[in-house]
Amino acid sequence: MFGQIYAGKRVLVTGHTGFKGSWLTTWLLKLGANVAGLSDCIPTEPSMFDKTGLANNIEHHLGDVRDLATVRKVIEDFQPDFVFHLAAQAIVSTSYSDPLGTISTNVIGTANVLEALRLVNPECVAVMITSDKCYENVEWVWGYKETDHLGGRDIYSGSKGAAEVIIHSYVESFFRAENCKVRVATGRAGNVIGGGDWARDRIVVDCMRGWSEGQPVEIRSPSATRPWQHVLEPLSGYLTLGAALAGNPKLHGESFNFGPRAEQNRTVLDLLTDLSKAWHFKSLDDAYRVTANIPFHEAGLLKLNCDKALFHMKWEANLQYHELVDFVSDWYYKYYRESADMYALTQAQIGAYEERARQRGLVWTR
């Protein structure tokens, strides 16, 4: 996998206690990496990080990315070969209640990681993760390209667009110097679902929690269309990008979109109907109800054009829609109904994902 480039390497993951960070950390351990993580807290209860026991398998640091001294010390001490920066305030609704906290985490936190890398100057590759919501969404029916306008109507989107601007300016101001040993690129993805997510105001999470208690869930925007993707899809993109950037300096400073297959656009109602089948409801009325309560603006459509990742790195999405549904349903059902070993289950799902990719001849499996 990924040319075995991560085996035995020191990899720092910021935001490692979060949903995506926990999956990435688990995958890196499977790839043989020596992983350190930096996060300010365990963000949810329950949390995938706790349920998989990751603290026992990595160098686990609690600290705020908004504190430059903390970030610098971790990088100085660990001397990473790779950095994956995922630490963020990632909830759109929270950006309305705490706009300054969102901006400081997503913009200043990102700047601190870049500044620490500039000051320490380790020989490493840094993959900075932002979001598909960094784009100004004008409800196009085609996917956004990396050159499209950045911005957004909500604070969360604005913070991600601003982070992209800061990353670009750091690359051009500091990381192209001859003595700089750091290479940087950004990855953009969204509409990510998968087992182990317990963040609030996410429809799949709300459903799994409610269904485990035998309660129907209220749906705000049943006809909203999303290009749903399993969390392993963008993570395979980030890992591909890290490997490619290590071997190809021409990718330094570039941004890449990572999204699902085009046919995976589904409405919220379609997705929840398919996910509910694993819970054996007698009627869909027992699974969800439509409500008119929409407390903040939600995009009706936002999808990405991933041609650049295909052209430069031969990266393609892996899972078909029904496989996505099976992966998500299976993880949560076994957690709530079977009390399974969640680390073993997560590793098994990563292995199944790798095997499907190998059978389909995806380039990162070699």
CSV table of C-alpha atoms in Angstrom, one decimal:
chain,number,residue,atom,x,y,z
A,1,MET,CA,0.0,0.0,0.0
A,2,PHE,CA,1.3,3.5,-1.0
A,3,GLY,CA,4.6,1.9,-2.0
A,4,GLN,CA,5.2,1.1,1.7
A,5,ILE,CA,6.3,4.6,2.1
A,6,TYR,CA,4.8,5.0,5.6
A,7,ALA,CA,6.3,1.8,7.1
A,8,GLY,CA,8.7,2.7,9.9
A,9,LYS,CA,8.2,6.5,9.3
A,10,ARG,CA,7.3,9.1,12.0
A,11,VAL,CA,3.9,10.5,11.2
A,12,LEU,CA,2.3,13.4,13.1
A,13,VAL,CA,-1.5,13.6,12.9
A,14,THR,CA,-3.1,16.8,14.4
A,15,GLY,CA,-6.8,16.2,15.3
A,16,HIS,CA,-6.0,12.6,15.9
A,17,THR,CA,-8.8,12.1,18.5
A,18,GLY,CA,-11.5,13.2,16.0
A,19,PHE,CA,-13.5,11.0,13.7
A,20,LYS,CA,-11.3,11.3,10.6
A,21,GLY,CA,-8.1,11.6,12.7
A,22,SER,CA,-8.9,8.3,14.5
A,23,TRP,CA,-9.5,6.5,11.2
A,24,LEU,CA,-6.3,7.9,9.7
A,25,THR,CA,-4.3,7.0,12.8
A,26,THR,CA,-5.7,3.5,12.7
A,27,TRP,CA,-4.8,3.1,9.1
A,28,LEU,CA,-1.2,4.5,9.6
A,29,LEU,CA,-0.7,1.9,12.4
A,30,LYS,CA,-1.8,-0.8,10.0
A,31,LEU,CA,0.7,0.6,7.4
A,32,GLY,CA,3.5,0.2,10.0
A,33,ALA,CA,4.0,3.9,10.8
A,34,ASN,CA,5.2,5.3,14.2
A,35,VAL,CA,2.4,7.8,14.9
A,36,ALA,CA,2.2,10.8,17.2
A,37,GLY,CA,-1.0,12.8,17.6
A,38,LEU,CA,-1.8,16.3,18.8
A,39,SER,CA,-5.4,17.3,19.8
A,40,ASP,CA,-6.9,19.6,22.3
A,41,CYS,CA,-9.4,17.1,23.7
A,42,ILE,CA,-11.4,13.9,23.2
A,43,PRO,CA,-14.2,15.7,21.2
A,44,THR,CA,-17.2,13.5,21.8
A,45,GLU,CA,-18.6,10.9,24.2
A,46,PRO,CA,-18.5,8.2,23.1
A,47,SER,CA,-15.5,8.7,20.8
A,48,MET,CA,-13.9,6.5,18.2
A,49,PHE,CA,-10.5,7.3,19.7
A,50,ASP,CA,-11.5,5.9,23.1
A,51,LYS,CA,-13.5,2.9,21.7
A,52,THR,CA,-10.5,1.8,19.6
A,53,GLY,CA,-8.0,2.3,22.4
A,54,LEU,CA,-5.6,4.3,20.2
A,55,ALA,CA,-4.0,6.1,23.1
A,56,ASN,CA,-2.2,2.8,23.9
A,57,ASN,CA,-0.6,2.5,20.4
A,58,ILE,CA,0.7,6.0,19.7
A,59,GLU,CA,2.5,9.0,21.1
A,60,HIS,CA,-0.6,10.8,22.4
A,61,HIS,CA,-0.4,14.6,23.1
A,62,LEU,CA,-3.1,16.8,24.4
A,63,GLY,CA,-2.6,20.4,23.4
A,64,ASP,CA,-4.2,23.3,21.4
A,65,VAL,CA,-3.0,24.0,17.9
A,66,ARG,CA,-3.8,27.7,18.6
A,67,ASP,CA,-0.7,27.6,21.0
A,68,LEU,CA,2.4,27.9,18.8
A,69,ALA,CA,4.8,26.8,21.6
A,70,THR,CA,2.9,23.6,22.0
A,71,VAL,CA,2.8,22.8,18.3
A,72,ARG,CA,6.5,23.7,17.9
A,73,LYS,CA,7.6,21.5,20.8
A,74,VAL,CA,5.8,18.5,19.5
A,75,ILE,CA,7.3,18.9,16.1
A,76,GLU,CA,10.8,19.6,17.5
A,77,ASP,CA,10.7,16.5,19.7
A,78,PHE,CA,9.1,14.1,17.3
A,79,GLN,CA,10.8,15.3,14.1
A,80,PRO,CA,8.1,13.9,11.8
A,81,ASP,CA,8.7,12.6,8.3
A,82,PHE,CA,5.0,13.3,7.5
A,83,VAL,CA,2.5,15.7,9.0
A,84,PHE,CA,-1.3,15.3,8.4
A,85,HIS,CA,-3.0,18.4,9.7
A,86,LEU,CA,-6.7,17.6,10.5
A,87,ALA,CA,-7.2,19.6,13.7
A,88,ALA,CA,-10.2,21.8,13.2
A,89,GLN,CA,-13.6,23.0,14.4
A,90,ALA,CA,-15.5,21.0,11.9
A,91,ILE,CA,-19.2,21.6,12.7
A,92,VAL,CA,-21.1,24.2,10.6
A,93,SER,CA,-23.7,24.9,13.3
A,94,THR,CA,-21.0,25.5,15.9
A,95,SER,CA,-19.5,28.2,13.6
A,96,TYR,CA,-22.8,30.2,14.1
A,97,SER,CA,-22.6,29.9,17.9
A,98,ASP,CA,-18.8,30.3,18.2
A,99,PRO,CA,-17.6,32.2,15.1
A,100,LEU,CA,-14.3,33.4,16.7
A,101,GLY,CA,-13.5,30.0,18.1
A,102,THR,CA,-14.0,28.5,14.6
A,103,ILE,CA,-11.9,31.1,13.0
A,104,SER,CA,-9.1,30.9,15.5
A,105,THR,CA,-8.9,27.1,15.4
A,106,ASN,CA,-9.2,26.7,11.6
A,107,VAL,CA,-7.1,29.7,10.6
A,108,ILE,CA,-4.7,30.5,13.4
A,109,GLY,CA,-4.3,26.8,14.2
A,110,THR,CA,-3.3,26.1,10.6
A,111,ALA,CA,-0.9,29.1,10.6
A,112,ASN,CA,0.7,27.7,13.8
A,113,VAL,CA,1.4,24.4,12.3
A,114,LEU,CA,2.9,26.1,9.3
A,115,GLU,CA,4.9,28.5,11.5
A,116,ALA,CA,6.2,25.6,13.6
A,117,LEU,CA,7.3,23.7,10.5
A,118,ARG,CA,9.0,26.9,9.2
A,119,LEU,CA,10.9,27.4,12.5
A,120,VAL,CA,11.9,23.7,13.1
A,121,ASN,CA,12.4,23.0,9.3
A,122,PRO,CA,12.3,19.2,9.6
A,123,GLU,CA,12.7,17.2,6.4
A,124,CYS,CA,9.1,16.3,6.0
A,125,VAL,CA,5.9,16.3,3.9
A,126,ALA,CA,2.9,18.2,5.3
A,127,VAL,CA,-0.6,17.4,4.0
A,128,MET,CA,-2.9,20.2,5.2
A,129,ILE,CA,-6.6,19.2,5.2
A,130,THR,CA,-9.3,21.8,4.7
A,131,SER,CA,-12.7,21.0,3.2
A,132,ASP,CA,-14.9,21.0,0.1
A,133,LYS,CA,-16.7,23.9,1.8
A,134,CYS,CA,-13.7,26.2,1.2
A,135,TYR,CA,-15.3,26.9,-2.2
A,136,GLU,CA,-17.9,29.6,-2.7
A,137,ASN,CA,-20.9,27.5,-3.3
A,138,VAL,CA,-23.2,28.9,-6.0
A,139,GLU,CA,-25.1,25.6,-6.3
A,140,TRP,CA,-23.5,24.5,-9.6
A,141,VAL,CA,-24.5,21.1,-10.9
A,142,TRP,CA,-20.9,20.4,-11.9
A,143,GLY,CA,-18.0,19.9,-9.5
A,144,TYR,CA,-15.7,22.6,-8.2
A,145,LYS,CA,-12.1,22.6,-9.4
A,146,GLU,CA,-9.1,23.6,-7.4
A,147,THR,CA,-8.9,26.9,-9.2
A,148,ASP,CA,-12.5,28.0,-8.4
A,149,HIS,CA,-13.3,30.9,-6.1
A,150,LEU,CA,-12.8,30.4,-2.3
A,151,GLY,CA,-15.2,31.6,0.3
A,152,GLY,CA,-18.6,30.8,1.7
A,153,ARG,CA,-21.8,32.1,3.3
A,154,ASP,CA,-21.2,30.6,6.7
A,155,ILE,CA,-18.3,31.2,9.1
A,156,TYR,CA,-17.1,27.6,8.8
A,157,SER,CA,-16.8,27.8,5.0
A,158,GLY,CA,-15.1,31.2,5.3
A,159,SER,CA,-12.6,29.8,7.8
A,160,LYS,CA,-11.7,27.0,5.5
A,161,GLY,CA,-11.3,29.4,2.5
A,162,ALA,CA,-9.1,31.6,4.7
A,163,ALA,CA,-7.0,28.6,5.8
A,164,GLU,CA,-6.3,27.8,2.1
A,165,VAL,CA,-5.2,31.4,1.5
A,166,ILE,CA,-2.8,31.2,4.5
A,167,ILE,CA,-1.4,27.9,3.4
A,168,HIS,CA,-0.7,29.3,-0.1
A,169,SER,CA,1.0,32.4,1.3
A,170,TYR,CA,3.2,30.4,3.6
A,171,VAL,CA,4.3,28.2,0.7
A,172,GLU,CA,5.1,31.2,-1.5
A,173,SER,CA,6.7,33.3,1.3
A,174,PHE,CA,8.8,30.6,3.1
A,175,PHE,CA,8.6,27.0,1.8
A,176,ARG,CA,10.0,27.6,-1.6
A,177,ALA,CA,13.3,28.8,-0.2
A,178,GLU,CA,16.4,26.7,-1.1
A,179,ASN,CA,17.1,25.8,2.5
A,180,CYS,CA,13.5,24.8,3.3
A,181,LYS,CA,13.1,21.0,3.8
A,182,VAL,CA,9.3,21.1,4.1
A,183,ARG,CA,6.9,20.2,1.3
A,184,VAL,CA,3.3,21.2,1.6
A,185,ALA,CA,0.0,20.4,-0.2
A,186,THR,CA,-3.6,20.7,0.7
A,187,GLY,CA,-6.4,18.2,0.5
A,188,ARG,CA,-10.1,19.1,0.2
A,189,ALA,CA,-13.0,16.7,0.8
A,190,GLY,CA,-16.5,16.7,2.3
A,191,ASN,CA,-19.7,14.8,3.0
A,192,VAL,CA,-17.7,12.1,4.8
A,193,ILE,CA,-19.5,9.5,6.8
A,194,GLY,CA,-18.4,6.3,8.5
A,195,GLY,CA,-18.5,4.3,11.7
A,196,GLY,CA,-17.2,6.1,14.8
A,197,ASP,CA,-18.5,9.6,14.1
A,198,TRP,CA,-20.5,11.0,17.1
A,199,ALA,CA,-20.2,14.7,16.4
A,200,ARG,CA,-23.5,16.7,16.9
A,201,ASP,CA,-25.6,18.0,14.1
A,202,ARG,CA,-24.7,15.3,11.6
A,203,ILE,CA,-27.6,13.5,10.1
A,204,VAL,CA,-26.0,10.0,10.0
A,205,VAL,CA,-24.7,10.3,13.5
A,206,ASP,CA,-28.1,11.5,14.8
A,207,CYS,CA,-29.8,8.5,13.1
A,208,MET,CA,-27.4,5.9,14.5
A,209,ARG,CA,-27.7,7.3,18.0
A,210,GLY,CA,-31.5,7.6,17.7
A,211,TRP,CA,-32.0,4.2,16.1
A,212,SER,CA,-29.9,2.5,18.8
A,213,GLU,CA,-32.4,3.9,21.3
A,214,GLY,CA,-35.4,2.9,19.2
A,215,GLN,CA,-36.2,6.6,18.4
A,216,PRO,CA,-37.1,8.1,15.0
A,217,VAL,CA,-34.9,11.0,13.8
A,218,GLU,CA,-36.0,14.4,12.4
A,219,ILE,CA,-34.8,15.3,8.9
A,220,ARG,CA,-34.5,18.9,8.0
A,221,SER,CA,-33.6,18.7,4.3
A,222,PRO,CA,-34.7,15.3,2.9
A,223,SER,CA,-34.2,16.4,-0.8
A,224,ALA,CA,-30.7,17.9,-0.3
A,225,THR,CA,-28.3,16.0,-2.5
A,226,ARG,CA,-24.8,15.1,-1.4
A,227,PRO,CA,-21.9,13.1,-3.0
A,228,TRP,CA,-21.6,10.8,0.0
A,229,GLN,CA,-18.3,9.1,0.6
A,230,HIS,CA,-16.9,6.8,3.2
A,231,VAL,CA,-14.2,8.3,5.4
A,232,LEU,CA,-11.6,5.9,3.9
A,233,GLU,CA,-12.0,7.5,0.5
A,234,PRO,CA,-10.5,10.9,1.3
A,235,LEU,CA,-8.0,9.3,3.6
A,236,SER,CA,-6.7,7.2,0.7
A,237,GLY,CA,-6.4,10.4,-1.2
A,238,TYR,CA,-4.5,12.1,1.6
A,239,LEU,CA,-2.1,9.2,2.0
A,240,THR,CA,-1.7,9.1,-1.8
A,241,LEU,CA,-0.9,12.8,-1.8
A,242,GLY,CA,1.6,12.4,1.0
A,243,ALA,CA,3.4,9.6,-0.9
A,244,ALA,CA,3.3,11.5,-4.2
A,245,LEU,CA,4.5,14.7,-2.7
A,246,ALA,CA,7.5,12.9,-1.1
A,247,GLY,CA,8.5,11.7,-4.5
A,248,ASN,CA,7.6,14.6,-6.7
A,249,PRO,CA,8.6,18.2,-5.7
A,250,LYS,CA,6.4,19.6,-8.6
A,251,LEU,CA,3.4,18.9,-6.4
A,252,HIS,CA,4.7,21.2,-3.7
A,253,GLY,CA,2.2,24.0,-3.0
A,254,GLU,CA,-0.7,22.3,-4.9
A,255,SER,CA,-4.2,21.6,-3.8
A,256,PHE,CA,-6.3,18.5,-4.6
A,257,ASN,CA,-9.9,17.5,-4.4
A,258,PHE,CA,-10.9,14.0,-3.2
A,259,GLY,CA,-14.5,12.9,-3.8
A,260,PRO,CA,-16.6,9.8,-4.4
A,261,ARG,CA,-17.7,8.3,-7.7
A,262,ALA,CA,-20.1,10.5,-9.6
A,263,GLU,CA,-23.0,8.1,-9.3
A,264,GLN,CA,-22.9,8.3,-5.5
A,265,ASN,CA,-24.9,11.6,-5.4
A,266,ARG,CA,-28.0,10.7,-3.3
A,267,THR,CA,-30.5,12.7,-1.4
A,268,VAL,CA,-30.5,12.6,2.4
A,269,LEU,CA,-33.8,10.6,2.3
A,270,ASP,CA,-32.3,8.0,0.0
A,271,LEU,CA,-29.2,7.5,2.2
A,272,LEU,CA,-31.2,7.2,5.4
A,273,THR,CA,-33.7,4.8,3.8
A,274,ASP,CA,-30.8,2.6,2.8
A,275,LEU,CA,-29.0,2.8,6.1
A,276,SER,CA,-32.2,2.0,8.0
A,277,LYS,CA,-32.5,-1.4,6.4
A,278,ALA,CA,-29.8,-2.8,8.7
A,279,TRP,CA,-31.9,-1.9,11.7
A,280,HIS,CA,-34.9,-3.9,10.5
A,281,PHE,CA,-37.6,-1.2,11.1
A,282,LYS,CA,-41.1,-2.4,10.4
A,283,SER,CA,-42.0,1.0,8.9
A,284,LEU,CA,-39.9,4.0,7.7
A,285,ASP,CA,-42.0,6.1,10.0
A,286,ASP,CA,-40.2,4.5,12.9
A,287,ALA,CA,-36.9,5.6,11.4
A,288,TYR,CA,-37.3,9.2,10.5
A,289,ARG,CA,-39.7,12.2,10.2
A,290,VAL,CA,-39.4,15.3,8.1
A,291,THR,CA,-39.4,18.6,10.0
A,292,ALA,CA,-39.5,22.2,8.7
A,293,ASN,CA,-37.1,23.3,11.4
A,294,ILE,CA,-34.0,24.6,9.5
A,295,PRO,CA,-32.0,26.7,12.0
A,296,PHE,CA,-29.3,27.8,9.5
A,297,HIS,CA,-28.4,27.8,5.8
A,298,GLU,CA,-27.6,24.5,4.3
A,299,ALA,CA,-26.2,24.0,0.8
A,300,GLY,CA,-28.5,22.1,-1.5
A,301,LEU,CA,-25.7,20.8,-3.7
A,302,LEU,CA,-21.9,20.8,-3.4
A,303,LYS,CA,-19.6,18.4,-5.2
A,304,LEU,CA,-16.0,18.3,-6.3
A,305,ASN,CA,-14.2,17.7,-9.6
A,306,CYS,CA,-11.3,15.3,-8.9
A,307,ASP,CA,-9.7,15.2,-12.3
A,308,LYS,CA,-6.5,16.9,-11.0
A,309,ALA,CA,-5.9,14.0,-8.5
A,310,LEU,CA,-6.6,11.5,-11.2
A,311,PHE,CA,-4.2,13.2,-13.7
A,312,HIS,CA,-1.3,13.8,-11.3
A,313,MET,CA,-1.5,10.8,-9.0
A,314,LYS,CA,-3.9,8.4,-10.7
A,315,TRP,CA,-6.1,8.6,-7.6
A,316,GLU,CA,-9.7,7.3,-7.9
A,317,ALA,CA,-12.4,6.7,-5.5
A,318,ASN,CA,-12.9,3.1,-4.5
A,319,LEU,CA,-16.3,2.1,-3.0
A,320,GLN,CA,-19.6,1.8,-4.8
A,321,TYR,CA,-22.6,3.3,-3.1
A,322,HIS,CA,-24.0,0.0,-1.7
A,323,GLU,CA,-20.5,-0.8,-0.2
A,324,LEU,CA,-20.5,2.6,1.5
A,325,VAL,CA,-23.9,1.9,3.1
A,326,ASP,CA,-22.8,-1.6,4.2
A,327,PHE,CA,-19.5,-0.2,5.8
A,328,VAL,CA,-21.4,2.5,7.7
A,329,SER,CA,-24.3,0.3,8.8
A,330,ASP,CA,-22.1,-2.6,9.9
A,331,TRP,CA,-19.8,-0.5,12.1
A,332,TYR,CA,-22.5,1.2,14.0
A,333,TYR,CA,-24.8,-1.9,14.3
A,334,LYS,CA,-21.9,-4.0,15.7
A,335,TYR,CA,-21.1,-1.3,18.2
A,336,TYR,CA,-24.6,-0.8,19.5
A,337,ARG,CA,-26.0,-4.3,19.1
A,338,GLU,CA,-23.0,-6.7,19.4
A,339,SER,CA,-20.5,-4.8,21.6
A,340,ALA,CA,-17.7,-5.8,19.1
A,341,ASP,CA,-14.0,-5.1,19.4
A,342,MET,CA,-14.0,-1.8,17.6
A,343,TYR,CA,-10.3,-1.6,16.9
A,344,ALA,CA,-10.4,-5.0,15.3
A,345,LEU,CA,-13.5,-4.1,13.4
A,346,THR,CA,-12.0,-0.9,12.2
A,347,GLN,CA,-8.8,-2.7,11.1
A,348,ALA,CA,-11.0,-5.3,9.3
A,349,GLN,CA,-12.9,-2.6,7.4
A,350,ILE,CA,-9.7,-0.9,6.4
A,351,GLY,CA,-8.4,-4.3,5.2
A,352,ALA,CA,-11.7,-4.9,3.2
A,353,TYR,CA,-11.4,-1.4,1.7
A,354,GLU,CA,-7.7,-2.2,0.7
A,355,GLU,CA,-8.7,-5.5,-0.8
A,356,ARG,CA,-11.5,-4.0,-2.9
A,357,ALA,CA,-9.1,-1.3,-4.1
A,358,ARG,CA,-6.5,-4.0,-5.0
A,359,GLN,CA,-9.1,-6.0,-7.0
A,360,ARG,CA,-10.0,-2.8,-8.9
A,361,GLY,CA,-6.4,-2.0,-9.7
A,362,LEU,CA,-6.2,1.3,-7.9
A,363,VAL,CA,-2.6,2.7,-8.1
A,364,TRP,CA,-2.1,3.3,-4.4
A,365,THR,CA,-2.4,-0.4,-3.6
A,366,ARG,CA,1.0,-1.0,-5.2
